[in-house]
Coordinates of C-alpha atoms in Angstrom, one line a residue:
X27 CA -5.9 -22.2 -8.5
X28 CA -2.7 -22.6 -10.6
X29 CA -0.7 -19.7 -11.9
X30 CA 0.2 -19.9 -15.7
X31 CA 4.0 -20.6 -16.2
X32 CA 6.3 -18.2 -18.1
X33 CA 6.1 -20.4 -21.0
X34 CA 2.3 -20.3 -21.6
X35 CA 1.5 -16.9 -20.4
X36 CA 1.0 -14.4 -23.3
X37 CA 3.9 -12.1 -24.1
X38 CA 3.4 -8.6 -23.4
X39 CA 5.2 -5.8 -24.8
X40 CA 3.9 -2.5 -23.2
X41 CA 4.7 0.8 -24.4
X42 CA 3.5 4.3 -23.8
X43 CA 1.5 4.2 -27.1
X44 CA -0.4 1.3 -26.1
X45 CA -3.9 1.8 -25.0
X46 CA -3.6 -0.8 -22.1
X47 CA -0.7 0.9 -20.3
X48 CA -1.7 1.3 -16.8
X49 CA 1.2 2.8 -15.1
X50 CA 3.9 5.2 -16.7
X51 CA 7.0 6.7 -15.2
X52 CA 8.7 9.2 -17.0
X53 CA 12.1 10.6 -16.1
X54 CA 11.7 9.9 -12.5
X55 CA 14.2 11.3 -10.0
X56 CA 14.2 10.8 -6.2
X57 CA 16.9 12.1 -3.9
X58 CA 17.1 11.4 0.0
X59 CA 19.4 14.4 0.9
X60 CA 22.6 14.1 -1.4
X61 CA 21.7 10.5 -2.2
X62 CA 20.2 10.1 -5.7
X63 CA 18.0 7.1 -5.1
X64 CA 16.1 6.9 -8.5
X65 CA 18.0 8.3 -11.6
X66 CA 15.9 9.2 -14.8
X67 CA 13.7 6.3 -14.3
X68 CA 11.2 5.3 -17.4
X69 CA 8.9 2.5 -16.9
X70 CA 5.6 1.3 -18.4
X71 CA 3.2 -1.3 -16.9
X72 CA 0.5 -2.7 -18.8
X73 CA -3.0 -3.4 -17.6
X74 CA -2.7 -7.2 -16.2
X75 CA 0.9 -7.3 -16.3
X76 CA 2.9 -8.8 -13.2
X77 CA 6.2 -7.0 -12.9
X78 CA 8.8 -8.1 -10.6
X79 CA 11.7 -5.8 -9.4
X80 CA 14.8 -7.3 -8.1
X81 CA 18.2 -5.9 -7.4
X82 CA 20.8 -5.3 -4.5
X83 CA 19.9 -3.6 -1.1
X84 CA 20.0 0.0 -2.0
X85 CA 19.2 -0.2 -5.5
X86 CA 16.2 2.0 -5.4
X87 CA 13.6 -0.8 -5.9
X88 CA 11.4 -0.3 -2.9
X89 CA 11.5 3.3 -3.4
X90 CA 10.5 3.0 -7.0
X91 CA 7.5 0.9 -5.8
X92 CA 6.5 3.6 -3.1
X93 CA 6.5 6.5 -5.7
X94 CA 3.7 4.8 -7.4
X95 CA 1.1 5.8 -4.8
X96 CA 3.0 8.8 -3.6
X97 CA 4.1 7.3 -0.3
X98 CA 7.4 8.8 -1.7
X99 CA 7.2 11.9 -3.5
X100 CA 9.4 12.5 -6.6
X101 CA 11.8 15.3 -7.0
X102 CA 11.4 15.5 -10.9
X103 CA 9.7 13.6 -13.7
X104 CA 6.1 12.4 -14.0
X105 CA 4.1 9.4 -13.1
X106 CA 0.7 8.6 -14.5
X107 CA -2.2 6.0 -13.6
X108 CA -4.4 5.2 -16.4
X109 CA -2.8 8.4 -18.4
X110 CA -3.6 10.7 -15.4
X111 CA -0.6 12.4 -13.7
X112 CA -0.4 11.5 -10.1
X113 CA -1.6 14.3 -7.7
X114 CA 0.8 15.6 -5.0
X115 CA -1.8 16.1 -2.3
X116 CA -5.2 16.3 -1.0
X117 CA -8.4 14.8 -1.9
X118 CA -7.1 13.9 -5.2
X119 CA -4.2 11.9 -3.6
X120 CA -6.5 10.0 -1.3
X121 CA -8.7 9.0 -4.1
X122 CA -5.5 7.8 -6.1
X123 CA -4.5 5.7 -3.3
X124 CA -7.8 4.0 -3.3
X125 CA -6.9 2.9 -6.9
X126 CA -3.4 1.8 -5.9
X127 CA -3.3 -1.0 -3.3
X128 CA -0.2 -1.5 -1.2
X129 CA 1.2 -4.6 0.6
X130 CA 3.9 -3.7 2.7
X131 CA 6.8 -5.9 4.5
X132 CA 5.3 -5.6 8.0
X133 CA 1.6 -6.3 7.3
X134 CA 0.5 -2.8 8.8
X135 CA -2.5 -4.3 10.1
X136 CA -4.4 -2.2 12.9
X137 CA -3.6 -4.3 16.1
X138 CA -6.7 -3.1 18.0
X139 CA -9.1 -4.2 15.3
X140 CA -10.1 -7.6 14.1
X141 CA -9.0 -8.7 10.6
X142 CA -12.6 -8.3 9.5
X143 CA -12.7 -4.8 10.7
X144 CA -9.0 -4.1 9.1
X145 CA -10.5 -5.4 5.8
X146 CA -13.6 -3.4 5.7
X147 CA -12.4 -0.1 7.0
X148 CA -11.4 1.3 3.7
X149 CA -14.4 0.3 1.7
X150 CA -16.8 1.7 4.4
X151 CA -14.8 4.7 5.0
X152 CA -13.4 5.8 1.4
X153 CA -15.9 3.8 -0.6
X154 CA -18.8 4.4 1.3
X155 CA -20.0 1.0 1.4
X156 CA -22.7 -0.1 3.8
X157 CA -21.1 -2.2 6.7
X158 CA -23.3 -5.4 5.8
X159 CA -22.0 -5.3 2.2
X160 CA -18.4 -4.5 3.2
X161 CA -18.3 -7.6 5.4
X162 CA -19.8 -9.8 3.1
X163 CA -17.2 -8.9 0.6
X164 CA -14.4 -9.0 3.0
X165 CA -15.2 -12.6 4.2
X166 CA -15.3 -13.6 0.6
X167 CA -11.7 -12.1 0.1
X168 CA -10.4 -13.6 3.3
X169 CA -11.6 -17.1 2.1
X170 CA -10.2 -16.5 -1.2
X171 CA -6.6 -15.8 0.5
X172 CA -7.3 -18.7 2.9
X173 CA -7.7 -17.0 6.3
X174 CA -11.4 -16.9 6.3
X175 CA -11.6 -18.8 9.7
X176 CA -9.4 -15.9 11.2
X177 CA -11.9 -13.0 10.3
X178 CA -13.0 -12.4 13.8
X179 CA -9.4 -12.7 15.6
X180 CA -7.1 -9.9 16.3
X181 CA -3.9 -9.6 14.3
X182 CA -1.7 -10.7 17.2
X183 CA -3.6 -14.0 17.2
X184 CA -2.5 -14.9 13.6
X185 CA 0.8 -15.9 12.4
X186 CA 3.1 -13.9 10.1
X187 CA 1.9 -15.7 7.0
X188 CA -1.9 -15.3 7.9
X189 CA -1.6 -11.7 8.7
X190 CA 0.2 -11.0 5.4
X191 CA -2.5 -12.9 3.4
X192 CA -5.2 -10.7 5.6
X193 CA -3.3 -7.5 4.4
X194 CA -3.6 -8.8 0.9
X195 CA -7.2 -9.2 1.1
X196 CA -7.4 -5.6 2.8
X197 CA -5.7 -4.3 -0.5
X198 CA -8.0 -6.1 -2.6
X199 CA -11.1 -4.8 -0.9
X200 CA -10.5 -1.5 -2.3
X201 CA -10.7 -3.1 -5.8
X202 CA -7.6 -1.5 -6.8
X203 CA -6.3 -1.0 -10.4
X204 CA -2.9 -2.1 -9.3
X205 CA -1.3 -3.7 -6.5
X206 CA 2.3 -2.9 -5.1
X207 CA 4.0 -5.6 -3.2
X208 CA 7.1 -4.3 -1.3
X209 CA 9.1 -7.2 -0.2
X210 CA 6.1 -8.9 1.2
X211 CA 7.9 -12.1 2.6
X212 CA 10.9 -10.4 4.0
X213 CA 9.6 -10.3 7.4
X214 CA 8.2 -13.9 7.6
X215 CA 9.8 -17.2 8.7
X216 CA 10.9 -19.4 6.0
X217 CA 7.9 -21.8 6.4
X218 CA 5.4 -18.8 6.1
X219 CA 6.9 -17.6 2.9
X220 CA 5.4 -20.2 0.6
X221 CA 2.0 -19.6 1.8
X222 CA 2.1 -15.9 0.9
X223 CA 3.7 -16.6 -2.5
X224 CA 1.2 -19.1 -3.4
X225 CA -1.5 -16.4 -2.6
X226 CA 0.3 -14.0 -5.0
X227 CA 0.6 -16.5 -7.5
X228 CA -3.0 -17.2 -7.5
X229 CA -3.9 -13.4 -7.8
X230 CA -1.3 -13.3 -10.7
X231 CA -3.2 -15.8 -12.5
X232 CA -6.5 -13.8 -12.3
X233 CA -5.1 -10.8 -14.2
X234 CA -4.4 -8.4 -11.6
X235 CA -1.8 -5.9 -12.3
X236 CA 1.0 -6.3 -9.9
X237 CA 4.4 -4.8 -9.3
X238 CA 6.4 -6.9 -6.8
X239 CA 9.7 -6.0 -5.1
X240 CA 11.1 -9.2 -3.9
X241 CA 14.4 -11.3 -3.3
X242 CA 12.1 -14.5 -4.1
X243 CA 13.6 -15.7 -7.3
X244 CA 11.4 -18.6 -7.6
X245 CA 8.2 -16.4 -7.7
X246 CA 9.8 -14.2 -10.4
X247 CA 10.3 -17.0 -12.5
X248 CA 6.9 -18.6 -12.2
X249 CA 4.6 -15.5 -11.8
X250 CA 6.3 -12.5 -13.6
X251 CA 5.5 -11.3 -17.1
X252 CA 8.6 -9.2 -16.7
X253 CA 11.7 -9.1 -14.6
X254 CA 13.3 -5.7 -13.9
X255 CA 16.9 -5.3 -12.7
X256 CA 17.9 -2.3 -10.8
X257 CA 21.1 -1.0 -9.7
X258 CA 22.2 2.3 -8.3
X259 CA 18.8 3.7 -8.7
X260 CA 18.5 2.7 -12.4
X261 CA 16.7 0.1 -14.4
X262 CA 19.9 -2.0 -15.8
X263 CA 17.8 -4.5 -17.8
X264 CA 14.3 -5.8 -18.2
X265 CA 13.2 -9.1 -19.9
X266 CA 10.7 -11.9 -19.5
X267 CA 11.8 -14.3 -16.8
X268 CA 12.7 -17.0 -18.8
X269 CA 14.9 -14.8 -20.7
X270 CA 16.6 -12.9 -17.8
X271 CA 17.3 -16.0 -15.7
X272 CA 19.0 -17.8 -18.8
X273 CA 20.9 -14.9 -20.6
X274 CA 21.2 -11.7 -18.6
X275 CA 22.8 -9.2 -20.9
X276 CA 24.5 -6.8 -18.2
X277 CA 27.5 -7.9 -16.1
X278 CA 25.9 -6.5 -13.1
X279 CA 22.7 -8.6 -13.6
X280 CA 25.0 -11.8 -14.2
X281 CA 27.1 -10.9 -11.1
X282 CA 24.1 -10.5 -8.9
X283 CA 22.3 -13.8 -10.2
X284 CA 25.5 -15.8 -9.6
X285 CA 25.5 -14.7 -6.0
X286 CA 21.8 -15.2 -5.1
X287 CA 21.1 -18.2 -7.0
X288 CA 24.1 -20.1 -5.4
X289 CA 22.6 -19.8 -2.0

């Protein structure tokens, strides 16, 4: 499957008033002790949109991603999924997390379970699927991300790239409304990065709503509907990729791009 280019994707300009807004953040603040890591963040993400968040280390981008499924609690503000405020705890929070998939830097697969069992665990325990149905769906997803032949192996028997693609299949098995990626290629050897990014591009082309924190500018250019640049806990600017990379409006973004694109 070939991902659409930035030039031929339909433009999306989400706002709080649009009915297809899937995720909304309003005045979100987050502190780690005295460190103010998210500062009055406002953001809308449309259903089917691919948003790539970039910025220097310590800018708050991973923290922002992790607030969307309450892996990080916010100190003030509001986050809504499908116009419903995120619950803080309990069964409602568990239900929310089944709607918001997450792919981490370090795969987070259960080492003592096969790849197939890793992918079917959520659908069986949380969704109440029958094991046979869950396994059939899991094998189809593993085939889709290119690791179907690894289904009966343990995670340690797979390469890092294969493990990360299995982790993507595990997230997809819950049929989430939105899929979050927190620097999904940063723990991979360079030759494994491409295979994971290709899998993500194919997902983007299917209309999956995705929020991706990454340093991979090529992915941002080719798969994103919108690039968000963060610095010091704030969204400094945001634009379609062709506009952002050609004509960044802030001095901070221009400085960041001059450094990262020269390597």
